[in-house]
Tab-separated table of C-alpha atoms in Angstrom:
chain	number	residue	atom	x	y	z
Y	118	UNK	CA	74.373	-3.452	6.335
Y	119	UNK	CA	77.351	-3.218	8.587
Y	120	UNK	CA	76.545	-4.253	12.182
Y	121	UNK	CA	76.677	-1.566	14.876
Y	122	UNK	CA	78.944	-2.779	17.690
Y	123	UNK	CA	78.750	-1.880	21.401
Y	124	UNK	CA	82.293	-1.944	22.728
Y	125	UNK	CA	82.686	-3.317	26.216
Y	126	UNK	CA	86.393	-2.745	26.688
Y	127	UNK	CA	89.736	-2.631	24.735
Y	128	UNK	CA	89.964	-6.452	24.658
Y	129	UNK	CA	86.466	-6.732	23.253
Y	130	UNK	CA	87.400	-4.082	20.609
Y	131	UNK	CA	90.487	-5.974	19.416
Y	132	UNK	CA	88.530	-9.236	19.071
Y	133	UNK	CA	85.777	-7.595	17.016
Y	134	UNK	CA	88.169	-5.716	14.703
Y	135	UNK	CA	90.308	-8.916	14.215
Y	136	UNK	CA	87.152	-10.793	13.093
Y	137	UNK	CA	86.389	-8.470	10.144
Y	138	UNK	CA	87.796	-8.640	6.588
Y	139	UNK	CA	89.444	-5.357	5.606
Y	140	UNK	CA	89.976	-4.124	2.089
Y	141	UNK	CA	93.455	-3.258	0.654
Y	142	UNK	CA	92.713	0.413	1.329
Y	143	UNK	CA	90.807	1.897	4.313
Y	144	UNK	CA	90.999	4.759	6.788
Y	145	UNK	CA	90.355	5.183	10.479
Y	146	UNK	CA	88.540	7.899	12.378
Y	147	UNK	CA	87.023	8.347	15.776
Y	148	UNK	CA	83.959	10.430	16.796
Y	149	UNK	CA	83.218	11.738	20.256
Y	150	UNK	CA	79.879	12.968	21.595
Y	151	UNK	CA	80.107	16.308	23.330
Y	152	UNK	CA	78.867	16.326	27.035
Y	153	UNK	CA	76.839	13.117	26.473
Y	154	UNK	CA	74.757	12.987	29.525
Y	155	UNK	CA	73.753	16.704	29.824
Y	156	UNK	CA	72.988	16.678	26.094
Y	157	UNK	CA	70.448	13.920	26.060
Y	158	UNK	CA	66.852	15.060	26.412
Y	159	UNK	CA	65.171	13.319	29.244
Y	160	UNK	CA	61.738	13.356	27.794
Y	161	UNK	CA	62.821	11.630	24.605
Y	162	UNK	CA	64.430	8.889	26.812
Y	163	UNK	CA	61.042	8.302	28.499
Y	164	UNK	CA	59.337	8.057	25.110
Y	165	UNK	CA	61.864	5.525	23.835
Y	166	UNK	CA	61.525	3.378	27.001
Y	167	UNK	CA	57.755	3.693	26.810
Y	168	UNK	CA	57.803	2.538	23.243
Y	169	UNK	CA	60.006	-0.442	24.111
Y	170	UNK	CA	57.808	-1.506	27.052
Y	171	UNK	CA	54.612	-1.250	25.041
Y	172	UNK	CA	55.941	-4.101	22.812
Y	173	UNK	CA	56.499	-6.485	25.805
Y	174	UNK	CA	54.093	-8.592	27.695
Y	175	UNK	CA	53.797	-6.340	30.707
Y	176	UNK	CA	50.375	-5.674	32.123
Y	177	UNK	CA	48.849	-2.123	32.046
Y	178	UNK	CA	49.596	-1.718	35.792
Y	179	UNK	CA	53.137	-2.793	35.436
Y	180	UNK	CA	53.715	-0.516	32.378
Y	181	UNK	CA	52.197	2.449	34.248
Y	182	UNK	CA	54.203	1.796	37.451
Y	183	UNK	CA	57.548	1.628	35.545
Y	184	UNK	CA	56.892	4.783	33.490
Y	185	UNK	CA	55.724	6.664	36.562
Y	186	UNK	CA	58.841	5.688	38.594
Y	187	UNK	CA	61.028	6.505	35.706
Y	188	UNK	CA	59.551	10.044	35.378
Y	189	UNK	CA	59.918	10.435	39.118
Y	190	UNK	CA	63.605	9.486	39.014
Y	191	UNK	CA	64.438	11.585	36.026
Y	192	UNK	CA	62.585	14.732	37.028
Y	193	UNK	CA	63.541	14.770	40.664
Y	194	UNK	CA	66.902	16.161	39.766
Y	195	UNK	CA	68.037	18.251	42.835
Y	196	UNK	CA	71.528	19.078	43.853
Y	197	UNK	CA	73.232	21.460	46.312
Y	198	UNK	CA	75.981	23.803	45.565
Y	199	UNK	CA	77.354	26.646	47.962
Y	200	UNK	CA	74.355	25.925	50.239
Y	201	UNK	CA	71.950	26.613	47.442
Y	202	UNK	CA	69.451	23.976	46.062
Y	203	UNK	CA	69.077	23.731	42.321
Y	204	UNK	CA	67.133	21.457	39.839
Y	205	UNK	CA	68.477	20.221	36.552
Y	206	UNK	CA	65.980	21.425	33.826
Y	207	UNK	CA	66.981	19.048	31.062
Y	208	UNK	CA	69.595	16.339	30.319
Y	209	UNK	CA	70.548	13.207	32.403
Y	210	UNK	CA	72.160	13.834	35.835
Y	211	UNK	CA	75.718	12.924	36.200
Y	212	UNK	CA	76.257	10.195	38.784
Y	213	UNK	CA	72.612	8.855	38.536
Y	214	UNK	CA	72.491	5.157	38.160
Y	215	UNK	CA	69.774	5.578	35.523
Y	216	UNK	CA	71.879	7.857	33.271
Y	217	UNK	CA	74.231	5.277	31.646
Y	218	UNK	CA	71.137	2.968	30.772
Y	219	UNK	CA	69.146	5.828	29.319
Y	220	UNK	CA	72.100	7.216	27.403
Y	221	UNK	CA	72.636	3.768	25.860
Y	222	UNK	CA	69.013	3.476	24.948
Y	223	UNK	CA	69.141	6.936	23.281
Y	224	UNK	CA	72.469	6.379	21.396
Y	225	UNK	CA	71.308	2.958	20.228
Y	226	UNK	CA	68.223	4.566	18.717
Y	227	UNK	CA	70.243	7.261	17.039
Y	228	UNK	CA	72.518	4.702	15.524
Y	229	UNK	CA	69.844	2.226	14.408
Y	230	UNK	CA	67.346	4.675	13.003
Y	231	UNK	CA	69.615	7.470	11.676
Y	232	UNK	CA	73.311	6.706	11.338
Y	233	UNK	CA	73.055	3.115	10.141
Y	234	UNK	CA	70.593	4.173	7.454
Y	235	UNK	CA	72.534	6.999	5.995
Y	236	UNK	CA	74.103	6.673	2.467
Y	237	UNK	CA	77.706	7.207	3.657
Y	238	UNK	CA	77.198	4.414	6.274
Y	239	UNK	CA	75.876	1.919	3.785
Y	240	UNK	CA	78.457	2.786	1.081
Y	241	UNK	CA	81.619	3.265	2.963
Y	242	UNK	CA	81.618	2.149	6.686
Y	243	UNK	CA	83.460	-1.135	7.172
Y	244	UNK	CA	83.269	-1.175	11.016
Y	245	UNK	CA	81.397	1.027	13.441
Y	246	UNK	CA	81.848	0.454	17.281
Y	247	UNK	CA	80.871	2.600	20.225
Y	248	UNK	CA	82.046	2.696	23.743
Y	249	UNK	CA	79.609	4.917	25.602
Y	250	UNK	CA	80.252	8.212	23.777
Y	251	UNK	CA	83.403	7.282	21.861
Y	252	UNK	CA	83.055	5.761	18.416
Y	253	UNK	CA	85.657	4.061	16.233
Y	254	UNK	CA	84.975	4.030	12.503
Y	255	UNK	CA	86.790	2.255	9.868
Y	256	UNK	CA	85.740	3.418	6.337
Y	257	UNK	CA	86.686	3.488	2.649
Y	258	UNK	CA	85.774	7.062	1.980
Y	259	UNK	CA	88.032	10.108	1.224
Y	260	UNK	CA	88.652	13.077	3.545
Y	261	UNK	CA	85.962	15.248	2.063
Y	262	UNK	CA	83.397	12.446	2.348
Y	263	UNK	CA	84.236	12.029	6.068
Y	264	UNK	CA	83.806	15.816	6.683
Y	265	UNK	CA	80.428	15.737	5.055
Y	266	UNK	CA	79.491	12.682	7.188
Y	267	UNK	CA	80.476	14.690	10.319
Y	268	UNK	CA	78.144	17.488	9.237
Y	269	UNK	CA	75.428	14.965	8.624
Y	270	UNK	CA	75.900	13.458	12.162
Y	271	UNK	CA	75.760	16.933	13.682
Y	272	UNK	CA	72.462	17.585	11.911
Y	273	UNK	CA	70.563	14.530	13.280
Y	274	UNK	CA	69.660	15.941	16.669
Y	275	UNK	CA	70.123	19.545	17.859
Y	276	UNK	CA	71.437	18.360	21.263
Y	277	UNK	CA	73.910	15.821	20.117
Y	278	UNK	CA	77.042	17.085	18.509
Y	279	UNK	CA	80.156	15.006	17.451
Y	280	UNK	CA	83.802	15.830	17.279
Y	281	UNK	CA	86.246	13.903	14.991
Y	282	UNK	CA	89.805	12.622	15.215
Y	283	UNK	CA	91.478	11.419	12.071
Y	284	UNK	CA	94.394	8.999	11.788
Y	285	UNK	CA	97.847	10.396	11.834
Y	286	UNK	CA	100.864	8.509	10.379
Y	287	UNK	CA	98.582	5.476	10.037
Y	288	UNK	CA	97.856	5.408	13.725
Y	289	UNK	CA	94.775	6.316	15.785
Y	290	UNK	CA	94.404	6.295	19.534
Y	291	UNK	CA	91.096	4.900	20.802
Y	292	UNK	CA	90.401	4.152	24.503
Y	293	UNK	CA	93.753	2.847	25.833
Y	294	UNK	CA	94.812	1.385	22.495
Y	295	UNK	CA	96.910	2.739	19.693
Y	296	UNK	CA	95.621	1.382	16.400
Y	297	UNK	CA	98.359	0.800	13.605
Y	298	UNK	CA	97.106	0.588	9.993
Y	299	UNK	CA	98.803	-1.551	7.349
Y	300	UNK	CA	97.377	-2.996	4.174
Y	301	UNK	CA	94.318	-5.197	5.060
Y	302	UNK	CA	95.428	-5.350	8.651
Y	303	UNK	CA	95.152	-3.367	11.947
Y	304	UNK	CA	97.664	-4.181	14.764
Y	305	UNK	CA	97.435	-2.792	18.323
Y	306	UNK	CA	99.751	-1.333	20.964
Y	307	UNK	CA	98.997	0.358	24.366
Y	308	UNK	CA	98.335	4.085	24.188
Y	309	UNK	CA	99.084	6.481	26.978
Y	310	UNK	CA	98.245	10.205	26.962
Y	311	UNK	CA	101.162	12.762	27.177
Y	312	UNK	CA	99.950	13.655	30.651
Y	313	UNK	CA	100.074	10.095	31.988
Y	314	UNK	CA	102.398	9.513	34.860
Y	315	UNK	CA	103.902	6.368	36.217
Y	316	UNK	CA	102.486	6.919	39.764
Y	317	UNK	CA	101.075	3.891	41.541
Y	318	UNK	CA	100.787	2.661	45.151
Y	319	UNK	CA	104.358	2.742	46.385
Y	320	UNK	CA	105.571	-0.737	47.365
Y	321	UNK	CA	106.585	0.626	50.852
Y	322	UNK	CA	103.187	2.321	51.532
Y	323	UNK	CA	100.861	1.276	54.270
Y	324	UNK	CA	98.310	-0.579	52.016
Y	325	UNK	CA	97.229	-4.188	51.766
Y	326	UNK	CA	99.572	-6.088	49.442
Y	327	UNK	CA	96.546	-7.146	47.405
Y	328	UNK	CA	95.880	-3.439	46.765
Y	329	UNK	CA	99.489	-2.849	45.697
Y	330	UNK	CA	99.530	-5.773	43.295
Y	331	UNK	CA	96.200	-4.871	41.696
Y	332	UNK	CA	97.587	-2.132	39.647
Y	333	UNK	CA	100.481	-4.219	38.365
Y	334	UNK	CA	98.060	-7.228	37.625
Y	335	UNK	CA	95.756	-4.874	35.618
Y	336	UNK	CA	98.608	-3.682	33.504
Y	337	UNK	CA	100.152	-7.216	33.056
Y	338	UNK	CA	96.724	-8.833	32.314
Y	339	UNK	CA	96.007	-6.172	29.474
Y	340	UNK	CA	99.530	-6.866	28.146
Y	341	UNK	CA	98.931	-10.571	27.725
Y	342	UNK	CA	95.443	-10.340	26.335
Y	343	UNK	CA	95.737	-7.591	23.720
Y	344	UNK	CA	97.074	-9.077	20.443
Y	345	UNK	CA	100.406	-7.212	19.810
Y	346	UNK	CA	103.394	-7.557	17.615
Y	347	UNK	CA	106.490	-8.976	19.489
Y	348	UNK	CA	108.134	-5.513	19.376
Y	349	UNK	CA	105.092	-3.741	20.959
Y	350	UNK	CA	104.833	-6.467	23.592
Y	351	UNK	CA	108.443	-6.116	24.632
Y	352	UNK	CA	108.132	-2.331	24.702
Y	353	UNK	CA	105.132	-2.396	26.844
Y	354	UNK	CA	106.623	-4.992	29.305
Y	355	UNK	CA	109.654	-2.748	29.661
Y	356	UNK	CA	107.402	0.302	30.423
Y	357	UNK	CA	105.609	-1.717	33.086
Y	358	UNK	CA	108.883	-2.821	34.725
Y	359	UNK	CA	110.156	0.710	34.707
Y	360	UNK	CA	106.911	1.889	36.441
Y	361	UNK	CA	107.143	-0.744	38.912
Y	362	UNK	CA	110.886	0.112	39.603
Y	363	UNK	CA	110.067	3.850	39.969
Y	364	UNK	CA	107.573	2.894	42.673
Y	365	UNK	CA	109.839	0.493	44.640
Y	366	UNK	CA	108.665	-2.794	43.265
Y	367	UNK	CA	111.200	-5.635	42.738
Y	368	UNK	CA	111.516	-6.480	39.062
Y	369	UNK	CA	111.466	-10.132	40.020
Y	370	UNK	CA	107.979	-9.669	41.480
Y	371	UNK	CA	106.779	-8.259	38.099
Y	372	UNK	CA	108.285	-11.195	36.151
Y	373	UNK	CA	106.695	-13.701	38.496
Y	374	UNK	CA	103.266	-12.084	38.194
Y	375	UNK	CA	103.673	-11.874	34.408
Y	376	UNK	CA	104.442	-15.652	34.270
Y	377	UNK	CA	101.502	-16.431	36.383
Y	378	UNK	CA	99.065	-14.434	34.254
Y	379	UNK	CA	100.590	-15.919	31.110
Y	380	UNK	CA	100.039	-19.437	32.431
Y	381	UNK	CA	96.540	-18.671	33.483
Y	382	UNK	CA	95.649	-17.477	29.998
Y	383	UNK	CA	97.432	-20.408	28.230
Y	384	UNK	CA	97.773	-23.177	30.785
Y	385	UNK	CA	100.361	-25.896	29.872
Y	386	UNK	CA	98.626	-28.574	31.967
Y	387	UNK	CA	95.092	-29.441	32.996
Y	388	UNK	CA	94.096	-28.541	36.613
Y	389	UNK	CA	90.820	-28.830	38.433
Y	390	UNK	CA	88.713	-25.526	38.481
Y	391	UNK	CA	88.337	-24.412	42.057
Y	392	UNK	CA	84.656	-24.111	43.040
Y	393	UNK	CA	83.103	-21.583	45.322
Y	394	UNK	CA	82.726	-22.850	48.918
Y	395	UNK	CA	78.966	-21.958	49.960
Y	396	UNK	CA	80.026	-22.284	53.592
Y	397	UNK	CA	82.712	-19.668	53.396
Y	398	UNK	CA	81.903	-16.319	54.846
Y	399	UNK	CA	83.283	-13.104	53.272
Y	400	UNK	CA	83.809	-9.904	55.188
Y	401	UNK	CA	85.745	-6.642	54.740
Y	402	UNK	CA	87.683	-4.854	57.497
Y	403	UNK	CA	89.669	-1.667	57.466
Y	404	UNK	CA	93.346	-2.322	56.984
Y	405	UNK	CA	95.758	-1.545	59.854
Y	406	UNK	CA	99.503	-2.437	59.469
Y	407	UNK	CA	101.007	-4.990	61.752
Y	408	UNK	CA	97.633	-6.418	63.050
Y	409	UNK	CA	95.526	-6.934	60.025
Y	410	UNK	CA	97.219	-10.047	58.718
Y	411	UNK	CA	97.245	-11.903	62.004
Y	412	UNK	CA	93.574	-10.982	62.381
Y	413	UNK	CA	92.991	-12.403	58.901
Y	414	UNK	CA	94.693	-15.719	59.930
Y	415	UNK	CA	92.461	-16.020	62.965
Y	416	UNK	CA	89.276	-15.619	61.101
Y	417	UNK	CA	90.575	-18.132	58.378
Y	418	UNK	CA	90.298	-20.841	60.934
Y	419	UNK	CA	86.601	-19.977	61.353
Y	420	UNK	CA	85.876	-20.181	57.604
Y	421	UNK	CA	85.692	-16.419	57.360
Y	422	UNK	CA	87.564	-14.782	54.481
Y	423	UNK	CA	88.752	-11.221	55.324
Y	424	UNK	CA	89.535	-8.646	52.622
Y	425	UNK	CA	90.903	-5.225	53.418
Y	426	UNK	CA	89.878	-1.754	52.626
Y	427	UNK	CA	91.515	1.611	53.290
Y	428	UNK	CA	89.582	4.723	54.039
Y	429	UNK	CA	92.686	7.013	53.987
Y	430	UNK	CA	93.168	7.507	50.210
Y	431	UNK	CA	94.276	10.453	48.165
Y	432	UNK	CA	90.730	10.777	46.897
Y	433	UNK	CA	89.435	11.147	50.418
Y	434	UNK	CA	92.142	13.613	51.412
Y	435	UNK	CA	92.314	15.776	48.314
Y	436	UNK	CA	88.786	15.600	46.569
Y	437	UNK	CA	86.369	17.912	48.318
Y	438	UNK	CA	83.741	18.661	45.771
Y	439	UNK	CA	80.661	18.615	48.050
Y	440	UNK	CA	79.637	21.028	50.567
Y	441	UNK	CA	80.628	20.256	54.083
Y	442	UNK	CA	77.733	18.855	55.956
Y	443	UNK	CA	76.877	19.154	59.723
Y	444	UNK	CA	78.944	16.501	61.555
Y	445	UNK	CA	75.991	15.536	63.459
Y	446	UNK	CA	73.962	14.790	60.360
Y	447	UNK	CA	75.437	11.248	59.894
Y	448	UNK	CA	75.525	8.004	61.728
Y	449	UNK	CA	78.286	5.937	63.451
Y	450	UNK	CA	80.047	5.744	66.764
Y	451	UNK	CA	79.989	8.504	69.391
Y	452	UNK	CA	81.327	9.230	72.849
Y	453	UNK	CA	79.425	11.207	75.651
Y	454	UNK	CA	81.679	12.762	78.227
Y	455	UNK	CA	80.405	13.871	81.683
Y	456	UNK	CA	81.155	17.467	82.283
Y	457	UNK	CA	81.808	17.025	85.963
Y	458	UNK	CA	83.964	13.873	86.011
Y	459	UNK	CA	85.934	11.568	83.796
Y	460	UNK	CA	82.967	9.303	83.027
Y	461	UNK	CA	82.314	8.483	79.481
Y	462	UNK	CA	79.877	6.420	77.399
Y	463	UNK	CA	80.474	4.925	73.936
Y	464	UNK	CA	77.439	4.328	71.761
Y	465	UNK	CA	76.325	3.632	68.206
Y	466	UNK	CA	73.455	4.857	66.033
Y	467	UNK	CA	72.249	4.084	62.594
Y	468	UNK	CA	70.384	7.394	62.569
Y	469	UNK	CA	71.826	10.848	62.752
Y	470	UNK	CA	73.982	11.558	65.736
Y	471	UNK	CA	71.775	14.604	66.567
Y	472	UNK	CA	68.631	12.332	66.905
Y	473	UNK	CA	70.394	9.919	69.271
Y	474	UNK	CA	71.891	12.637	71.394
Y	475	UNK	CA	68.578	14.280	71.680
Y	476	UNK	CA	67.227	10.993	73.126
Y	477	UNK	CA	69.982	11.011	75.765
Y	478	UNK	CA	69.144	14.600	76.702
Y	479	UNK	CA	65.463	13.801	76.825
Y	480	UNK	CA	66.219	10.915	79.224
Y	481	UNK	CA	68.110	13.156	81.540
Y	482	UNK	CA	65.383	15.939	81.303
Y	483	UNK	CA	62.522	13.570	82.028
Y	484	UNK	CA	64.385	11.774	84.814
Y	485	UNK	CA	63.852	8.563	82.949
Y	486	UNK	CA	66.770	6.238	81.915
Y	487	UNK	CA	65.141	2.676	82.225
Y	488	UNK	CA	67.894	0.964	80.135
Y	489	UNK	CA	67.633	3.473	77.159
Y	490	UNK	CA	70.621	5.546	78.292
Y	491	UNK	CA	73.354	4.355	80.668
Y	492	UNK	CA	74.790	7.729	80.441
Y	493	UNK	CA	71.546	9.386	81.551
Y	494	UNK	CA	71.595	6.996	84.566
Y	495	UNK	CA	74.961	8.216	85.561
Y	496	UNK	CA	73.974	11.848	85.280
Y	497	UNK	CA	70.787	11.511	87.249
Y	498	UNK	CA	72.327	9.379	89.960
Y	499	UNK	CA	75.274	11.647	90.448
Y	500	UNK	CA	73.729	15.042	89.726
Y	501	UNK	CA	76.499	15.846	87.270
Y	502	UNK	CA	76.275	18.078	84.288
Y	503	UNK	CA	76.172	17.361	80.557
Y	504	UNK	CA	76.527	19.822	77.722
Y	505	UNK	CA	75.476	18.307	74.440
Y	506	UNK	CA	77.203	21.020	72.550
Y	507	UNK	CA	80.672	20.499	74.063
Y	508	UNK	CA	80.721	16.977	75.709
Y	509	UNK	CA	79.980	14.953	72.537
Y	510	UNK	CA	82.822	13.283	70.424
Y	511	UNK	CA	82.230	11.639	66.962
Y	512	UNK	CA	84.594	8.663	66.820
Y	513	UNK	CA	83.591	7.102	63.535
Y	514	UNK	CA	81.269	7.800	60.631
Y	515	UNK	CA	79.561	4.685	59.230
Y	516	UNK	CA	76.256	3.217	58.282
Y	517	UNK	CA	74.307	0.297	59.763
Y	518	UNK	CA	75.811	-3.166	59.554
Y	519	UNK	CA	78.636	-5.379	60.830
Y	520	UNK	CA	81.100	-2.450	60.799
Y	521	UNK	CA	78.977	-0.324	63.044
Y	522	UNK	CA	78.782	-3.097	65.759
Y	523	UNK	CA	82.550	-3.892	65.272
Y	524	UNK	CA	83.720	-0.335	65.606
Y	525	UNK	CA	81.608	0.104	68.736
Y	526	UNK	CA	83.071	-3.083	70.346
Y	527	UNK	CA	86.609	-1.903	69.309
Y	528	UNK	CA	86.236	1.490	70.969
Y	529	UNK	CA	84.800	-0.027	74.148
Y	530	UNK	CA	87.580	-2.690	74.291
Y	531	UNK	CA	90.278	-0.003	73.585
Y	532	UNK	CA	89.078	2.029	76.597
Y	533	UNK	CA	88.259	-0.828	78.879
Y	534	UNK	CA	90.924	0.042	81.386
Y	535	UNK	CA	89.550	3.592	81.759
Y	536	UNK	CA	87.715	3.558	85.279
Y	537	UNK	CA	85.252	6.084	83.896
Y	538	UNK	CA	83.914	3.850	81.150
Y	539	UNK	CA	80.196	3.328	81.646
Y	540	UNK	CA	79.769	0.550	78.958
Y	541	UNK	CA	79.811	-3.083	79.711
Y	542	UNK	CA	83.063	-4.720	78.505
Y	543	UNK	CA	82.752	-7.917	76.462
Y	544	UNK	CA	85.165	-10.305	74.894
Y	545	UNK	CA	85.957	-8.409	71.757
Y	546	UNK	CA	87.517	-11.339	69.702
Y	547	UNK	CA	84.710	-13.875	70.593
Y	548	UNK	CA	81.911	-11.345	69.998
Y	549	UNK	CA	83.425	-10.130	66.699
Y	550	UNK	CA	83.689	-13.714	65.380
Y	551	UNK	CA	80.202	-14.497	66.248
Y	552	UNK	CA	78.910	-11.276	64.599
Y	553	UNK	CA	80.716	-11.938	61.407
Y	554	UNK	CA	79.470	-15.459	61.193
Y	555	UNK	CA	75.753	-14.280	61.263
């Protein structure tokens, strides 16, 4: 029986296909599962997991606990749309961490117990590989035999339906590859959909250089690792160079990166393998032009490796697929302003802003500040006014952690020359380094 392969990526696919012996005559098709996650019955997934766990050495309590938690996670499928709450009746939830694993368990069972035991599979299939819901099949049957096999696949389970794409002009696209058929051989080139554009992060954009180079590195790494004919290699390299040129990248930079990747794959001389330094500390900071790289060098002397992130992406600006939530129903850095004078207080909270602001209001109302609220102390001592509906500013949204402390210190330091600041000003650089080291 031909083995069923799980494809991890395009490089993994090329190595598996290159390792099989092909007959003089064969054909290629690809199958695709329609709407994989919503189509998979959740109760059948629970049954499959239950059968697998029953064959392990888990105790009864462990088995019961896992199945109970699995049912809880699968069936508590709530989501909100247009301020209305819904529950998903069946299928696996899109975006759930469990869905890919359960989908893989279901598809493995479908392949092992139904597809791999069919007559068409045992008589004609030379290679069968699946990447999530996309299947590549190399076979020796005629066209009518493949059509009958498609009908057989669609009759296995009422929820799971397949579509088919057949080779055209001895080529078949699969994942990001274009497979070229010749007698007893398959060669590869890079496939791009007709809608693909050459857009990438422009070279002159305000992004860390590592982010800019990541796109080029990915394209060139794929180029050097996918086995191609020389003509296909040169064609793809020219496409990458043109993409880089269209986005403002120097061609010399592309060529230098290409040589470096080629050398790392096929080194010409032995060099020691760099080991991870256990004493090195890794932290991430938001990227700001002109100041981020000097900050990175300062931290480098303290054995702190800084990587950069960027909150202002096209995704964050253009993609708004969730209902807008109340701005006070999040955590982060806030500023309270006195209604009667320029005094201000900057604070942080890992809970909702609304909860923390209520505590400030409660301290004022109860005439009790005892170090819980410096802002309440100001209001009570001066007799000034504070309106929680108009005198609150949200400066940053973030969760608990180093970033929360850093942003609070940053905002306090930024406004340290303001005479109305009620916070105690500390040495930002020293405190920041100490906090990152812990």
